[in-house]
mmCIF file of C-alpha atoms in Angstrom:
data_model
loop_
_atom_site.group_PDB
_atom_site.id
_atom_site.type_symbol
_atom_site.label_atom_id
_atom_site.label_comp_id
_atom_site.label_asym_id
_atom_site.label_seq_id
_atom_site.Cartn_x
_atom_site.Cartn_y
_atom_site.Cartn_z
ATOM 1 C CA UNK A 1 109.215 29.504 55.373
ATOM 2 C CA UNK A 2 106.337 31.396 56.523
ATOM 3 C CA UNK A 3 105.830 29.452 59.713
ATOM 4 C CA UNK A 4 109.498 29.978 60.552
ATOM 5 C CA UNK A 5 109.226 33.685 60.156
ATOM 6 C CA UNK A 6 106.010 33.712 62.387
ATOM 7 C CA UNK A 7 107.930 31.750 64.933
ATOM 8 C CA UNK A 8 110.856 34.230 64.858
ATOM 9 C CA UNK A 9 108.486 37.170 65.186
ATOM 10 C CA UNK A 10 106.927 35.535 68.131
ATOM 11 C CA UNK A 11 110.279 34.819 69.803
ATOM 12 C CA UNK A 12 111.267 38.548 69.129
ATOM 13 C CA UNK A 13 108.186 39.831 70.707
ATOM 14 C CA UNK A 14 108.583 37.558 73.715
ATOM 15 C CA UNK A 15 112.234 38.758 74.201
ATOM 16 C CA UNK A 16 111.094 42.304 74.001
ATOM 17 C CA UNK A 17 108.468 41.837 76.605
ATOM 18 C CA UNK A 18 110.891 39.761 78.748
ATOM 19 C CA UNK A 19 113.336 42.627 78.649
ATOM 20 C CA UNK A 20 110.621 45.131 79.556
ATOM 21 C CA UNK A 21 109.547 42.999 82.533
ATOM 22 C CA UNK A 22 113.137 42.412 83.423
ATOM 23 C CA UNK A 23 114.122 46.129 83.654
ATOM 24 C CA UNK A 24 112.261 48.077 86.163
ATOM 25 C CA UNK A 25 112.948 51.885 86.680
ATOM 26 C CA UNK A 26 111.808 53.213 89.993
ATOM 27 C CA UNK A 27 111.494 57.113 90.290
ATOM 28 C CA UNK A 28 113.128 59.019 93.011
ATOM 29 C CA UNK A 29 111.201 59.061 96.410
ATOM 30 C CA UNK A 30 109.306 56.005 95.240
ATOM 31 C CA UNK A 31 109.371 52.202 96.172
ATOM 32 C CA UNK A 32 107.870 49.138 94.646
ATOM 33 C CA UNK A 33 106.964 45.793 96.243
ATOM 34 C CA UNK A 34 108.081 42.652 94.231
ATOM 35 C CA UNK A 35 106.284 39.352 94.672
ATOM 36 C CA UNK A 36 107.249 35.918 93.425
ATOM 37 C CA UNK A 37 104.383 33.650 93.078
ATOM 38 C CA UNK A 38 102.312 35.840 95.277
ATOM 39 C CA UNK A 39 104.831 35.995 98.133
ATOM 40 C CA UNK A 40 106.808 39.154 99.083
ATOM 41 C CA UNK A 41 110.358 38.926 97.894
ATOM 42 C CA UNK A 42 111.933 42.434 98.221
ATOM 43 C CA UNK A 43 111.338 46.199 97.873
ATOM 44 C CA UNK A 44 112.675 48.008 94.830
ATOM 45 C CA UNK A 45 114.291 51.397 95.580
ATOM 46 C CA UNK A 46 114.732 54.394 93.324
ATOM 47 C CA UNK A 47 116.757 53.672 90.180
ATOM 48 C CA UNK A 48 117.311 50.758 87.761
ATOM 49 C CA UNK A 49 116.226 47.302 89.104
ATOM 50 C CA UNK A 50 116.306 43.861 87.542
ATOM 51 C CA UNK A 51 113.687 41.362 88.209
ATOM 52 C CA UNK A 52 112.802 37.888 86.877
ATOM 53 C CA UNK A 53 110.181 38.193 84.089
ATOM 54 C CA UNK A 54 106.986 36.181 84.321
ATOM 55 C CA UNK A 55 108.040 35.078 87.863
ATOM 56 C CA UNK A 56 108.438 38.310 89.760
ATOM 57 C CA UNK A 57 105.620 40.851 89.699
ATOM 58 C CA UNK A 58 105.258 44.330 90.927
ATOM 59 C CA UNK A 59 102.544 44.428 93.577
ATOM 60 C CA UNK A 60 102.406 47.976 94.525
ATOM 61 C CA UNK A 61 104.145 51.292 93.847
ATOM 62 C CA UNK A 62 104.272 53.629 96.859
ATOM 63 C CA UNK A 63 105.086 57.314 97.024
ATOM 64 C CA UNK A 64 107.663 57.977 99.852
ATOM 65 C CA UNK A 65 107.075 61.792 99.894
ATOM 66 C CA UNK A 66 105.048 63.473 102.603
ATOM 67 C CA UNK A 67 101.361 63.554 101.823
ATOM 68 C CA UNK A 68 98.587 65.940 102.788
ATOM 69 C CA UNK A 69 95.233 64.389 103.233
ATOM 70 C CA UNK A 70 92.182 66.626 104.087
ATOM 71 C CA UNK A 71 89.227 64.884 105.782
ATOM 72 C CA UNK A 72 85.670 66.154 105.523
ATOM 73 C CA UNK A 73 83.994 67.855 108.419
ATOM 74 C CA UNK A 74 83.209 65.368 111.293
ATOM 75 C CA UNK A 75 80.334 65.916 113.921
ATOM 76 C CA UNK A 76 81.755 65.783 117.366
ATOM 77 C CA UNK A 77 79.934 66.249 120.632
ATOM 78 C CA UNK A 78 81.593 68.293 123.346
ATOM 79 C CA UNK A 79 81.499 67.744 127.107
ATOM 80 C CA UNK A 80 78.604 70.349 127.332
ATOM 81 C CA UNK A 81 76.494 68.366 124.857
ATOM 82 C CA UNK A 82 77.149 70.824 121.988
ATOM 83 C CA UNK A 83 77.646 69.378 118.317
ATOM 84 C CA UNK A 84 80.556 70.942 116.448
ATOM 85 C CA UNK A 85 81.820 70.177 113.026
ATOM 86 C CA UNK A 86 85.652 69.844 112.802
ATOM 87 C CA UNK A 87 87.873 69.853 109.625
ATOM 88 C CA UNK A 88 91.209 68.143 109.946
ATOM 89 C CA UNK A 89 94.333 67.956 107.687
ATOM 90 C CA UNK A 90 96.748 65.136 108.125
ATOM 91 C CA UNK A 91 100.491 65.399 107.046
ATOM 92 C CA UNK A 92 101.874 61.839 106.847
ATOM 93 C CA UNK A 93 104.696 59.926 105.181
ATOM 94 C CA UNK A 94 105.350 56.318 104.389
ATOM 95 C CA UNK A 95 108.661 55.007 105.934
ATOM 96 C CA UNK A 96 108.153 51.352 105.303
ATOM 97 C CA UNK A 97 106.545 50.349 101.989
ATOM 98 C CA UNK A 98 106.327 46.560 102.953
ATOM 99 C CA UNK A 99 104.323 47.346 106.170
ATOM 100 C CA UNK A 100 102.127 49.863 104.315
ATOM 101 C CA UNK A 101 101.295 47.243 101.851
ATOM 102 C CA UNK A 102 100.770 44.208 103.997
ATOM 103 C CA UNK A 103 99.880 45.479 107.508
ATOM 104 C CA UNK A 104 96.843 47.302 106.546
ATOM 105 C CA UNK A 105 94.452 47.043 103.604
ATOM 106 C CA UNK A 106 94.049 50.890 102.957
ATOM 107 C CA UNK A 107 96.159 53.151 105.198
ATOM 108 C CA UNK A 108 94.419 56.259 103.989
ATOM 109 C CA UNK A 109 91.079 54.988 105.152
ATOM 110 C CA UNK A 110 92.559 53.570 108.385
ATOM 111 C CA UNK A 111 94.011 56.996 109.147
ATOM 112 C CA UNK A 112 90.747 58.764 108.629
ATOM 113 C CA UNK A 113 88.769 56.563 110.741
ATOM 114 C CA UNK A 114 91.436 56.579 113.468
ATOM 115 C CA UNK A 115 91.332 60.429 113.406
ATOM 116 C CA UNK A 116 87.636 60.582 113.693
ATOM 117 C CA UNK A 117 87.525 58.462 116.750
ATOM 118 C CA UNK A 118 90.566 59.833 118.488
ATOM 119 C CA UNK A 119 89.012 63.447 117.885
ATOM 120 C CA UNK A 120 85.756 62.376 119.389
ATOM 121 C CA UNK A 121 87.488 61.034 122.451
ATOM 122 C CA UNK A 122 89.526 64.252 122.902
ATOM 123 C CA UNK A 123 86.725 66.742 122.300
ATOM 124 C CA UNK A 124 84.396 64.758 124.441
ATOM 125 C CA UNK A 125 86.391 65.696 127.487
ATOM 126 C CA UNK A 126 86.352 69.580 126.645
ATOM 127 C CA UNK A 127 83.701 72.065 126.714
ATOM 128 C CA UNK A 128 83.009 74.297 123.758
ATOM 129 C CA UNK A 129 85.027 77.298 125.038
ATOM 130 C CA UNK A 130 88.053 75.067 125.744
ATOM 131 C CA UNK A 131 87.635 73.534 122.391
ATOM 132 C CA UNK A 132 87.693 76.809 120.559
ATOM 133 C CA UNK A 133 90.829 78.001 122.478
ATOM 134 C CA UNK A 134 92.839 74.817 122.736
ATOM 135 C CA UNK A 135 93.747 74.025 119.040
ATOM 136 C CA UNK A 136 97.297 73.357 119.786
ATOM 137 C CA UNK A 137 96.507 71.006 122.546
ATOM 138 C CA UNK A 138 94.055 69.066 120.413
ATOM 139 C CA UNK A 139 96.623 68.937 117.603
ATOM 140 C CA UNK A 140 99.475 67.613 119.940
ATOM 141 C CA UNK A 141 97.041 64.969 121.493
ATOM 142 C CA UNK A 142 95.682 63.851 118.083
ATOM 143 C CA UNK A 143 99.248 63.622 116.652
ATOM 144 C CA UNK A 144 100.561 61.412 119.481
ATOM 145 C CA UNK A 145 97.681 58.918 119.216
ATOM 146 C CA UNK A 146 97.983 58.764 115.470
ATOM 147 C CA UNK A 147 101.700 58.465 115.350
ATOM 148 C CA UNK A 148 101.629 55.642 117.774
ATOM 149 C CA UNK A 149 98.974 53.724 115.974
ATOM 150 C CA UNK A 150 100.314 54.212 112.482
ATOM 151 C CA UNK A 151 103.835 53.251 113.372
ATOM 152 C CA UNK A 152 103.206 49.583 112.824
ATOM 153 C CA UNK A 153 101.750 50.447 109.425
ATOM 154 C CA UNK A 154 105.064 51.928 108.294
ATOM 155 C CA UNK A 155 103.524 55.458 108.389
ATOM 156 C CA UNK A 156 104.764 58.414 110.322
ATOM 157 C CA UNK A 157 102.232 61.217 111.108
ATOM 158 C CA UNK A 158 104.062 64.554 110.941
ATOM 159 C CA UNK A 159 101.406 67.049 111.589
ATOM 160 C CA UNK A 160 97.718 67.218 112.418
ATOM 161 C CA UNK A 161 95.958 70.522 111.844
ATOM 162 C CA UNK A 162 92.379 71.510 112.706
ATOM 163 C CA UNK A 163 91.208 73.568 109.785
ATOM 164 C CA UNK A 164 87.921 74.740 111.193
ATOM 165 C CA UNK A 165 85.672 74.361 114.300
ATOM 166 C CA UNK A 166 82.150 75.245 113.573
ATOM 167 C CA UNK A 167 79.754 75.406 116.471
ATOM 168 C CA UNK A 168 75.796 75.396 115.961
ATOM 169 C CA UNK A 169 74.332 78.520 114.499
ATOM 170 C CA UNK A 170 72.517 79.478 117.706
ATOM 171 C CA UNK A 171 75.789 79.238 119.485
ATOM 172 C CA UNK A 172 77.499 81.267 117.021
ATOM 173 C CA UNK A 173 74.842 83.904 117.343
ATOM 174 C CA UNK A 174 75.173 84.062 121.027
ATOM 175 C CA UNK A 175 78.978 84.075 120.832
ATOM 176 C CA UNK A 176 78.751 87.074 118.325
ATOM 177 C CA UNK A 177 76.372 88.909 120.670
ATOM 178 C CA UNK A 178 78.638 88.255 123.689
ATOM 179 C CA UNK A 179 81.732 89.249 121.889
ATOM 180 C CA UNK A 180 79.978 92.453 120.656
ATOM 181 C CA UNK A 181 78.966 93.318 124.206
ATOM 182 C CA UNK A 182 82.523 92.555 125.468
ATOM 183 C CA UNK A 183 84.010 94.876 122.717
ATOM 184 C CA UNK A 184 81.562 97.637 123.446
ATOM 185 C CA UNK A 185 82.292 97.377 127.164
ATOM 186 C CA UNK A 186 85.975 97.584 126.510
ATOM 187 C CA UNK A 187 85.531 100.417 124.130
ATOM 188 C CA UNK A 188 83.462 102.382 126.828
ATOM 189 C CA UNK A 189 86.111 101.719 129.416
ATOM 190 C CA UNK A 190 88.897 102.864 127.219
ATOM 191 C CA UNK A 191 86.909 105.910 126.290
ATOM 192 C CA UNK A 192 86.279 106.742 129.837
ATOM 193 C CA UNK A 193 89.913 106.234 130.733
ATOM 194 C CA UNK A 194 90.952 108.479 127.738
ATOM 195 C CA UNK A 195 88.463 111.167 128.991
ATOM 196 C CA UNK A 196 89.736 110.799 132.610
ATOM 197 C CA UNK A 197 93.394 110.979 131.374
ATOM 198 C CA UNK A 198 92.568 113.934 129.108
ATOM 199 C CA UNK A 199 90.906 115.901 132.031
ATOM 200 C CA UNK A 200 93.783 115.120 134.292
ATOM 201 C CA UNK A 201 96.259 116.404 131.734
ATOM 202 C CA UNK A 202 94.162 119.428 131.043
ATOM 203 C CA UNK A 203 94.066 120.241 134.836
ATOM 204 C CA UNK A 204 97.606 119.750 135.199
ATOM 205 C CA UNK A 205 98.353 122.074 132.291
ATOM 206 C CA UNK A 206 95.868 124.750 133.587
ATOM 207 C CA UNK A 207 97.515 124.511 136.980
ATOM 208 C CA UNK A 208 101.052 124.843 135.349
ATOM 209 C CA UNK A 209 99.875 127.748 133.286
ATOM 210 C CA UNK A 210 98.295 129.673 136.220
ATOM 211 C CA UNK A 211 101.520 128.970 138.273
ATOM 212 C CA UNK A 212 103.664 130.314 135.330
ATOM 213 C CA UNK A 213 101.288 133.152 134.613
ATOM 214 C CA UNK A 214 101.263 134.117 138.384
ATOM 215 C CA UNK A 215 105.051 133.893 138.469
ATOM 216 C CA UNK A 216 105.427 136.001 135.411
ATOM 217 C CA UNK A 217 102.914 138.670 136.719
ATOM 218 C CA UNK A 218 104.879 138.815 140.071
ATOM 219 C CA UNK A 219 108.234 139.285 138.289
ATOM 220 C CA UNK A 220 106.502 141.898 135.918
ATOM 221 C CA UNK A 221 105.102 143.707 139.062
ATOM 222 C CA UNK A 222 108.406 143.531 140.786
ATOM 223 C CA UNK A 223 110.150 144.958 137.692
ATOM 224 C CA UNK A 224 107.501 147.615 137.319
ATOM 225 C CA UNK A 225 107.660 148.734 140.870
ATOM 226 C CA UNK A 226 111.384 148.659 140.627
ATOM 227 C CA UNK A 227 111.321 150.831 137.496
ATOM 228 C CA UNK A 228 108.869 153.299 138.997
ATOM 229 C CA UNK A 229 110.983 153.538 142.083
ATOM 230 C CA UNK A 230 114.023 154.221 139.841
ATOM 231 C CA UNK A 231 111.957 156.925 138.023
ATOM 232 C CA UNK A 232 110.806 158.496 141.227
ATOM 233 C CA UNK A 233 114.444 158.353 142.696
ATOM 234 C CA UNK A 234 115.714 159.925 139.404
ATOM 235 C CA UNK A 235 113.090 162.622 139.448
ATOM 236 C CA UNK A 236 113.608 163.414 142.978
ATOM 237 C CA UNK A 237 117.405 163.601 142.511
ATOM 238 C CA UNK A 238 116.889 165.838 139.575
ATOM 239 C CA UNK A 239 114.610 168.180 141.570
ATOM 240 C CA UNK A 240 116.918 168.373 144.401
ATOM 241 C CA UNK A 241 119.783 168.842 142.031
ATOM 242 C CA UNK A 242 117.932 171.825 140.219
ATOM 243 C CA UNK A 243 116.912 173.359 143.669
ATOM 244 C CA UNK A 244 113.474 174.646 142.562
ATOM 245 C CA UNK A 245 111.897 177.429 144.540
ATOM 246 C CA UNK A 246 108.264 177.775 145.619
ATOM 247 C CA UNK A 247 107.055 179.645 142.635
ATOM 248 C CA UNK A 248 108.234 176.906 140.155
ATOM 249 C CA UNK A 249 106.394 174.246 142.207
ATOM 250 C CA UNK A 250 103.180 176.428 142.424
ATOM 251 C CA UNK A 251 103.265 176.771 138.627
ATOM 252 C CA UNK A 252 103.645 172.896 138.242
ATOM 253 C CA UNK A 253 100.692 172.237 140.486
ATOM 254 C CA UNK A 254 98.496 174.515 138.398
ATOM 255 C CA UNK A 255 99.468 172.701 135.202
ATOM 256 C CA UNK A 256 98.481 169.409 136.632
ATOM 257 C CA UNK A 257 94.992 170.565 137.643
ATOM 258 C CA UNK A 258 93.275 170.166 134.122
ATOM 259 C CA UNK A 259 94.796 166.624 133.744
ATOM 260 C CA UNK A 260 93.356 165.617 137.114
ATOM 261 C CA UNK A 261 89.782 166.909 135.984
ATOM 262 C CA UNK A 262 89.909 165.227 132.612
ATOM 263 C CA UNK A 263 87.310 162.715 131.820
ATOM 264 C CA UNK A 264 83.430 162.520 132.032
ATOM 265 C CA UNK A 265 83.547 160.010 134.777
ATOM 266 C CA UNK A 266 85.444 162.152 137.138
ATOM 267 C CA UNK A 267 82.470 163.328 139.296
ATOM 268 C CA UNK A 268 84.583 163.771 142.445
ATOM 269 C CA UNK A 269 88.256 164.405 142.835
ATOM 270 C CA UNK A 270 90.306 165.246 145.731
ATOM 271 C CA UNK A 271 92.667 168.282 145.786
ATOM 272 C CA UNK A 272 95.926 167.586 147.560
ATOM 273 C CA UNK A 273 96.811 169.915 150.312
ATOM 274 C CA UNK A 274 100.174 170.760 148.542
ATOM 275 C CA UNK A 275 97.932 172.590 145.912
ATOM 276 C CA UNK A 276 96.793 175.031 148.645
ATOM 277 C CA UNK A 277 100.387 175.806 149.630
ATOM 278 C CA UNK A 278 101.096 176.197 145.998
ATOM 279 C CA UNK A 279 98.198 178.591 145.445
ATOM 280 C CA UNK A 280 99.306 180.587 148.516
ATOM 281 C CA UNK A 281 102.767 180.846 147.131
ATOM 282 C CA UNK A 282 101.550 181.811 143.862
ATOM 283 C CA UNK A 283 99.179 184.447 145.252
ATOM 284 C CA UNK A 284 102.124 185.872 147.253
ATOM 285 C CA UNK A 285 104.094 185.962 144.086
ATOM 286 C CA UNK A 286 101.332 187.842 142.257
ATOM 287 C CA UNK A 287 101.036 190.251 145.324
ATOM 288 C CA UNK A 288 104.746 191.013 144.903
ATOM 289 C CA UNK A 289 104.100 191.956 141.230
ATOM 290 C CA UNK A 290 101.115 193.975 142.084
ATOM 291 C CA UNK A 291 102.652 197.041 143.721
ATOM 292 C CA UNK A 292 105.203 197.373 140.940
ATOM 293 C CA UNK A 293 102.344 197.522 138.390
ATOM 294 C CA UNK A 294 99.787 200.044 140.018
ATOM 295 C CA UNK A 295 101.550 201.724 142.901
ATOM 296 C CA UNK A 296 100.728 205.360 141.968
ATOM 297 C CA UNK A 297 97.163 204.826 141.406
ATOM 298 C CA UNK A 298 96.703 203.214 144.757
ATOM 299 C CA UNK A 299 98.230 206.109 146.567
ATOM 300 C CA UNK A 300 96.147 208.621 144.630
ATOM 301 C CA UNK A 301 92.826 206.990 145.454
ATOM 302 C CA UNK A 302 93.711 206.062 149.047
ATOM 303 C CA UNK A 303 92.478 209.671 150.254
ATOM 304 C CA UNK A 304 89.430 209.545 148.202
ATOM 305 C CA UNK A 305 88.331 206.160 149.479
ATOM 306 C CA UNK A 306 89.038 207.197 153.031
ATOM 307 C CA UNK A 307 86.923 210.255 152.487
ATOM 308 C CA UNK A 308 84.018 208.296 150.921
ATOM 309 C CA UNK A 309 83.990 205.769 153.791
ATOM 310 C CA UNK A 310 81.169 206.652 155.995
ATOM 311 C CA UNK A 311 80.029 205.050 159.165
ATOM 312 C CA UNK A 312 76.646 203.384 159.176
ATOM 313 C CA UNK A 313 74.356 205.212 161.550
ATOM 314 C CA UNK A 314 73.533 203.389 164.526
ATOM 315 C CA UNK A 315 69.773 202.524 165.157
ATOM 316 C CA UNK A 316 68.780 202.888 168.603
#
């Protein structure tokens, strides 16, 4: 009985293994290459697949998602004989699992070498300055060459990016000095333009301020003159309306004399001619008051004075 049990156990194990090899589950966005006796038979897509056990074998499982592969820095010589190190990143996707398996031994290595050679050809026709400023142009040219070459391998190159372009250290120092000099020059130019614009604005502001100040002073002087004229006119009208006599005018002139002489700096002052007339009028007024005050005394002494008047003897 024991040999029978052993045979049954072996058969169960073989059946289990056959079932495992018969049922193949392929994940989403993946594909599998099936070979029968070493020859390509079909490509298994995502899902549950049935194969013939011990006859069909899975040769390769390929990821159909977009892949990102960074390549190490590659030394490239520019047109002006300068060596630059360029880092590249390739975005690719397998579109045909059969071609990616049988058309090229290692498509990753093939893409890397093709990238290096194409990059050297492109950069070899550019100088350093153009290389540093033409990344989009380099990316487009590199992508076109890679996409055309990898199409027969069942691979589509979606994007090619240059991560870094590193020129030699001496060139970097020279470029930094040049950039610093250019920035200093631009800063000096901008500062000069700022000062010039500031001076122009300041001059325009002063000009406008002087114009406004002159206009204000002119208006103020006109208003002041008009006010003074109105005041003089009012005083004149008031004087004529009051009909002043010569005595009042003389008294007003005498009141103004102390005001004219005020101040230590008044060394010389001019007396108007009207003051003389005023003094004459005032003296006339005082003369009119004098006979009323001392008329009798004058008449009494008139004879005495006449008597005391003597003629001065003449000297022959």
